PDB file of C-alpha atoms and ligand atoms in Angstrom:
ATOM      1  CA  MET A   1     182.654 153.964  86.463  1.00  0.00           C
ATOM      2  CA  SER A   2     182.567 150.185  85.717  1.00  0.00           C
ATOM      3  CA  MET A   3     181.079 147.952  88.268  1.00  0.00           C
ATOM      4  CA  THR A   4     181.200 144.283  88.792  1.00  0.00           C
ATOM      5  CA  LEU A   5     178.549 142.135  90.213  1.00  0.00           C
ATOM      6  CA  VAL A   6     179.482 139.961  93.109  1.00  0.00           C
ATOM      7  CA  ILE A   7     177.873 136.700  93.565  1.00  0.00           C
ATOM      8  CA  SER A   8     178.016 134.030  96.461  1.00  0.00           C
ATOM      9  CA  GLN A   9     179.094 130.424  95.857  1.00  0.00           C
ATOM     10  CA  GLY A  10     175.340 129.513  95.610  1.00  0.00           C
ATOM     11  CA  TYR A  11     174.891 132.196  92.796  1.00  0.00           C
ATOM     12  CA  LEU A  12     173.154 134.735  95.222  1.00  0.00           C
ATOM     13  CA  PRO A  13     173.797 138.341  94.008  1.00  0.00           C
ATOM     14  CA  ILE A  14     175.415 140.070  96.635  1.00  0.00           C
ATOM     15  CA  GLY A  15     176.270 143.552  95.470  1.00  0.00           C
ATOM     16  CA  THR A  16     178.550 145.591  93.358  1.00  0.00           C
ATOM     17  CA  VAL A  17     182.117 146.496  93.527  1.00  0.00           C
ATOM     18  CA  THR A  18     184.419 148.546  91.149  1.00  0.00           C
ATOM     19  CA  VAL A  19     186.163 146.484  88.424  1.00  0.00           C
ATOM     20  CA  GLN A  20     189.373 147.198  90.160  1.00  0.00           C
ATOM     21  CA  ARG A  21     188.158 145.968  93.519  1.00  0.00           C
ATOM     22  CA  ALA A  22     186.930 142.761  91.625  1.00  0.00           C
ATOM     23  CA  VAL A  23     190.287 142.175  90.031  1.00  0.00           C
ATOM     24  CA  GLN A  24     191.892 142.540  93.518  1.00  0.00           C
ATOM     25  CA  LEU A  25     189.368 139.956  94.726  1.00  0.00           C
ATOM     26  CA  TYR A  26     190.317 137.464  92.204  1.00  0.00           C
ATOM     27  CA  VAL A  27     194.069 138.138  92.633  1.00  0.00           C
ATOM     28  CA  ASP A  28     193.843 137.829  96.282  1.00  0.00           C
ATOM     29  CA  GLY A  29     192.157 134.372  95.623  1.00  0.00           C
ATOM     30  CA  LYS A  30     189.051 135.388  97.162  1.00  0.00           C
ATOM     31  CA  ALA A  31     186.804 135.115  93.983  1.00  0.00           C
ATOM     32  CA  GLU A  32     186.641 133.440  90.669  1.00  0.00           C
ATOM     33  CA  ILE A  33     185.718 135.203  87.482  1.00  0.00           C
ATOM     34  CA  GLU A  34     182.393 134.074  86.116  1.00  0.00           C
ATOM     35  CA  ARG A  35     181.914 136.461  83.580  1.00  0.00           C
ATOM     36  CA  ALA A  36     184.580 138.664  81.888  1.00  0.00           C
ATOM     37  CA  HIS A  37     184.658 141.489  79.408  1.00  0.00           C
ATOM     38  CA  PRO A  38     185.436 140.231  76.053  1.00  0.00           C
ATOM     39  CA  THR A  39     188.274 142.480  75.211  1.00  0.00           C
ATOM     40  CA  ARG A  40     189.160 144.623  78.320  1.00  0.00           C
ATOM     41  CA  ARG A  41     192.254 143.450  80.330  1.00  0.00           C
ATOM     42  CA  PHE A  42     193.883 144.419  83.687  1.00  0.00           C
ATOM     43  CA  ARG A  43     197.611 143.951  84.298  1.00  0.00           C
ATOM     44  CA  SER A  44     198.770 143.077  87.833  1.00  0.00           C
ATOM     45  CA  MET A  45     202.190 142.451  88.981  1.00  0.00           C
ATOM     46  CA  ARG A  46     202.186 138.817  87.942  1.00  0.00           C
ATOM     47  CA  MET A  47     199.163 138.353  85.627  1.00  0.00           C
ATOM     48  CA  VAL A  48     196.997 139.667  82.999  1.00  0.00           C
ATOM     49  CA  VAL A  49     193.309 139.623  84.134  1.00  0.00           C
ATOM     50  CA  PRO A  50     190.270 140.022  81.834  1.00  0.00           C
ATOM     51  CA  ALA A  51     187.997 142.663  83.350  1.00  0.00           C
ATOM     52  CA  PRO A  52     185.354 140.792  85.343  1.00  0.00           C
ATOM     53  CA  ARG A  53     181.787 141.643  84.857  1.00  0.00           C
ATOM     54  CA  ILE A  54     180.646 138.918  87.591  1.00  0.00           C
ATOM     55  CA  VAL A  55     182.876 137.524  90.180  1.00  0.00           C
ATOM     56  CA  ARG A  56     181.797 134.404  92.349  1.00  0.00           C
ATOM     57  CA  LEU A  57     183.070 134.450  95.891  1.00  0.00           C
ATOM     58  CA  ARG A  58     185.080 131.176  96.930  1.00  0.00           C
ATOM     59  CA  ALA A  59     183.540 129.048  99.424  1.00  0.00           C
ATOM     60  CA  ASN A  60     185.663 130.084 102.450  1.00  0.00           C
ATOM     61  CA  VAL A  61     184.704 133.782 101.911  1.00  0.00           C
ATOM     62  CA  LYS A  62     181.901 134.664 104.344  1.00  0.00           C
ATOM     63  CA  LEU A  63     178.927 136.580 103.406  1.00  0.00           C
ATOM     64  CA  PRO A  64     178.285 139.827 104.887  1.00  0.00           C
ATOM     65  CA  GLY A  65     175.472 139.347 107.417  1.00  0.00           C
ATOM     66  CA  ARG A  66     174.282 142.760 106.693  1.00  0.00           C
ATOM     67  CA  LEU A  67     172.938 141.614 103.458  1.00  0.00           C
ATOM     68  CA  PHE A  68     169.947 140.095 105.145  1.00  0.00           C
ATOM     69  CA  GLY A  69     169.294 143.085 107.414  1.00  0.00           C
ATOM     70  CA  ALA A  70     167.534 146.284 106.790  1.00  0.00           C
ATOM     71  CA  ALA A  71     168.856 148.419 103.895  1.00  0.00           C
ATOM     72  CA  PRO A  72     169.623 151.832 104.542  1.00  0.00           C
ATOM     73  CA  LEU A  73     167.042 154.488 103.399  1.00  0.00           C
ATOM     74  CA  GLY A  74     169.714 157.215 103.046  1.00  0.00           C
ATOM     75  CA  GLY A  75     169.362 160.693 102.275  1.00  0.00           C
ATOM     76  CA  GLY A  76     169.271 160.183  98.621  1.00  0.00           C
ATOM     77  CA  ASN A  77     166.374 158.499  96.850  1.00  0.00           C
ATOM     78  CA  HIS A  78     168.383 155.652  95.126  1.00  0.00           C
ATOM     79  CA  ASN A  79     167.416 153.062  97.466  1.00  0.00           C
ATOM     80  CA  LEU A  80     163.716 154.141  97.890  1.00  0.00           C
ATOM     81  CA  PHE A  81     163.252 154.160  94.000  1.00  0.00           C
ATOM     82  CA  ASP A  82     164.679 150.691  93.713  1.00  0.00           C
ATOM     83  CA  ARG A  83     162.591 149.265  96.252  1.00  0.00           C
ATOM     84  CA  ASP A  84     159.387 150.636  94.383  1.00  0.00           C
ATOM     85  CA  GLY A  85     160.726 149.253  91.095  1.00  0.00           C
ATOM     86  CA  ARG A  86     161.307 152.929  89.939  1.00  0.00           C
ATOM     87  CA  ARG A  87     157.829 153.811  89.517  1.00  0.00           C
ATOM     88  CA  CYS A  88     155.366 156.065  91.185  1.00  0.00           C
ATOM     89  CA  LEU A  89     153.431 154.211  93.815  1.00  0.00           C
ATOM     90  CA  TYR A  90     150.368 156.345  93.110  1.00  0.00           C
ATOM     91  CA  CYS A  91     149.801 156.309  89.463  1.00  0.00           C
ATOM     92  CA  GLY A  92     152.037 153.570  88.457  1.00  0.00           C
ATOM     93  CA  ARG A  93     153.988 155.276  85.881  1.00  0.00           C
ATOM     94  CA  GLY A  94     157.518 154.204  85.327  1.00  0.00           C
ATOM     95  CA  GLU A  95     160.487 156.617  85.517  1.00  0.00           C
ATOM     96  CA  ALA A  96     160.959 156.718  81.803  1.00  0.00           C
ATOM     97  CA  GLU A  97     157.461 157.596  81.369  1.00  0.00           C
ATOM     98  CA  VAL A  98     157.558 160.046  84.053  1.00  0.00           C
ATOM     99  CA  ARG A  99     160.672 161.779  82.472  1.00  0.00           C
ATOM    100  CA  ARG A 100     159.067 161.952  79.113  1.00  0.00           C
ATOM    101  CA  ALA A 101     156.366 164.033  80.626  1.00  0.00           C
ATOM    102  CA  GLY A 102     159.069 166.368  81.932  1.00  0.00           C
ATOM    103  CA  HIS A 103     158.693 165.491  85.418  1.00  0.00           C
ATOM    104  CA  ARG A 104     160.909 163.441  88.053  1.00  0.00           C
ATOM    105  CA  LEU A 105     160.394 160.841  90.667  1.00  0.00           C
ATOM    106  CA  THR A 106     160.284 162.272  94.220  1.00  0.00           C
ATOM    107  CA  ARG A 107     160.152 161.008  97.825  1.00  0.00           C
ATOM    108  CA  ASP A 108     156.701 161.356  99.072  1.00  0.00           C
ATOM    109  CA  HIS A 109     156.028 160.882 103.009  1.00  0.00           C
ATOM    110  CA  VAL A 110     152.722 158.838 103.199  1.00  0.00           C
ATOM    111  CA  VAL A 111     151.910 160.549 106.518  1.00  0.00           C
ATOM    112  CA  PRO A 112     153.368 164.161 105.689  1.00  0.00           C
ATOM    113  CA  LEU A 113     156.178 165.242 107.922  1.00  0.00           C
ATOM    114  CA  SER A 114     154.252 168.426 108.770  1.00  0.00           C
ATOM    115  CA  ARG A 115     151.666 166.019 110.332  1.00  0.00           C
ATOM    116  CA  GLY A 116     154.127 163.937 112.388  1.00  0.00           C
ATOM    117  CA  GLY A 117     155.017 161.359 109.709  1.00  0.00           C
ATOM    118  CA  SER A 118     158.657 160.014 109.925  1.00  0.00           C
ATOM    119  CA  ASP A 119     161.316 159.723 107.413  1.00  0.00           C
ATOM    120  CA  ALA A 120     161.431 156.128 107.291  1.00  0.00           C
ATOM    121  CA  TRP A 121     160.989 153.188 105.083  1.00  0.00           C
ATOM    122  CA  ARG A 122     157.382 152.440 106.210  1.00  0.00           C
ATOM    123  CA  ASN A 123     156.399 155.999 105.757  1.00  0.00           C
ATOM    124  CA  VAL A 124     157.984 157.078 102.308  1.00  0.00           C
ATOM    125  CA  ALA A 125     156.998 156.154  98.620  1.00  0.00           C
ATOM    126  CA  THR A 126     158.204 156.870  95.444  1.00  0.00           C
ATOM    127  CA  ALA A 127     156.024 159.421  93.872  1.00  0.00           C
ATOM    128  CA  CYS A 128     156.006 161.352  90.508  1.00  0.00           C
ATOM    129  CA  GLU A 129     156.064 165.166  90.912  1.00  0.00           C
ATOM    130  CA  PRO A 130     152.267 165.587  89.650  1.00  0.00           C
ATOM    131  CA  CYS A 131     151.131 162.819  92.229  1.00  0.00           C
ATOM    132  CA  ASN A 132     153.234 164.272  95.027  1.00  0.00           C
ATOM    133  CA  ASN A 133     151.940 167.756  94.388  1.00  0.00           C
ATOM    134  CA  LEU A 134     148.252 166.593  93.993  1.00  0.00           C
ATOM    135  CA  LYS A 135     148.562 164.521  97.220  1.00  0.00           C
ATOM    136  CA  ALA A 136     150.093 167.799  98.965  1.00  0.00           C
ATOM    137  CA  ASP A 137     149.589 167.623 102.666  1.00  0.00           C
ATOM    138  CA  ARG A 138     147.186 164.699 103.004  1.00  0.00           C
ATOM    139  CA  THR A 139     147.248 161.119 103.746  1.00  0.00           C
ATOM    140  CA  PRO A 140     146.625 158.700 100.940  1.00  0.00           C
ATOM    141  CA  ALA A 141     143.081 157.920 102.177  1.00  0.00           C
ATOM    142  CA  GLU A 142     142.296 161.690 102.590  1.00  0.00           C
ATOM    143  CA  ALA A 143     143.566 162.372  99.155  1.00  0.00           C
ATOM    144  CA  GLY A 144     141.689 159.394  97.607  1.00  0.00           C
ATOM    145  CA  MET A 145     145.034 158.126  96.234  1.00  0.00           C
ATOM    146  CA  PRO A 146     145.693 154.572  97.543  1.00  0.00           C
ATOM    147  CA  LEU A 147     149.291 153.250  97.307  1.00  0.00           C
ATOM    148  CA  LEU A 148     149.880 150.448  94.902  1.00  0.00           C
ATOM    149  CA  ALA A 149     152.141 148.531  97.363  1.00  0.00           C
ATOM    150  CA  GLU A 150     152.593 149.025 101.095  1.00  0.00           C
ATOM    151  CA  PRO A 151     155.815 150.822 101.896  1.00  0.00           C
ATOM    152  CA  ARG A 152     158.137 148.350 103.723  1.00  0.00           C
ATOM    153  CA  THR A 153     161.564 147.805 104.791  1.00  0.00           C
ATOM    154  CA  PRO A 154     163.584 146.092 102.196  1.00  0.00           C
ATOM    155  CA  THR A 155     166.851 143.936 103.024  1.00  0.00           C
ATOM    156  CA  ALA A 156     169.940 144.951 101.287  1.00  0.00           C
ATOM    157  CA  TRP A 157     169.608 141.885  99.244  1.00  0.00           C
ATOM    158  CA  GLU A 158     166.147 142.726  98.037  1.00  0.00           C
ATOM    159  CA  LEU A 159     167.705 146.019  96.771  1.00  0.00           C
ATOM    160  CA  VAL A 160     170.420 144.106  94.993  1.00  0.00           C
ATOM    161  CA  ARG A 161     167.825 142.140  93.209  1.00  0.00           C
ATOM    162  CA  ALA A 162     165.787 144.982  92.299  1.00  0.00           C
ATOM    163  CA  ARG A 163     168.828 146.367  90.684  1.00  0.00           C
ATOM    164  CA  HIS A 164     170.347 143.431  88.922  1.00  0.00           C
ATOM    165  CA  GLY A 165     166.947 141.446  88.310  1.00  0.00           C
ATOM    166  CA  GLU A 166     168.111 140.396  85.052  1.00  0.00           C
ATOM    167  CA  VAL A 167     171.447 139.109  86.060  1.00  0.00           C
ATOM    168  CA  ALA A 168     169.895 137.676  89.188  1.00  0.00           C
ATOM    169  CA  GLU A 169     167.440 135.676  87.212  1.00  0.00           C
ATOM    170  CA  LEU A 170     170.333 134.272  85.262  1.00  0.00           C
ATOM    171  CA  PHE A 171     171.687 132.602  88.284  1.00  0.00           C
ATOM    172  CA  TRP A 172     168.681 132.171  90.535  1.00  0.00           C
TER     173      TRP A 172
HETATM  174 ZN1   ZN B 201     152.384 159.434  89.829  1.00  0.00          ZN
END
């Protein structure tokens, strides 16, 4: 599905919406189109709208306060991997390199669940399968595998930036 980046008046990346939703924000007068697809168009009742790639909210549209609150960890690993820059926090290999070696990134519990560790931001780290298997049922200290970064709770905005780093930089 084609997604559109939403930015604030101050060019702060906020999140993504579907292209259809972005067109609706524009038609409703809630956002301006900052960047559009060169050829793709949407036809609404009264106008033809270029497919937005980036929409900028108008000044009177309030930013969601949850943006600066803790992001949900979620059951899937999407948010976790984004927080950690899609790399293994033990060996430092990126997702592409891990995949080329025939492995995947996984969710590691720093203090293993079997030993009372929780399934929460501060106790989870992105780990490639080999590192996760090697660490097994041990803490990083016991396994002699120090973490490359301290697992912390990211805000929703930090995850947006991790996902749209390039685009965010353009506007930052
Ligand atoms: Zn690894």
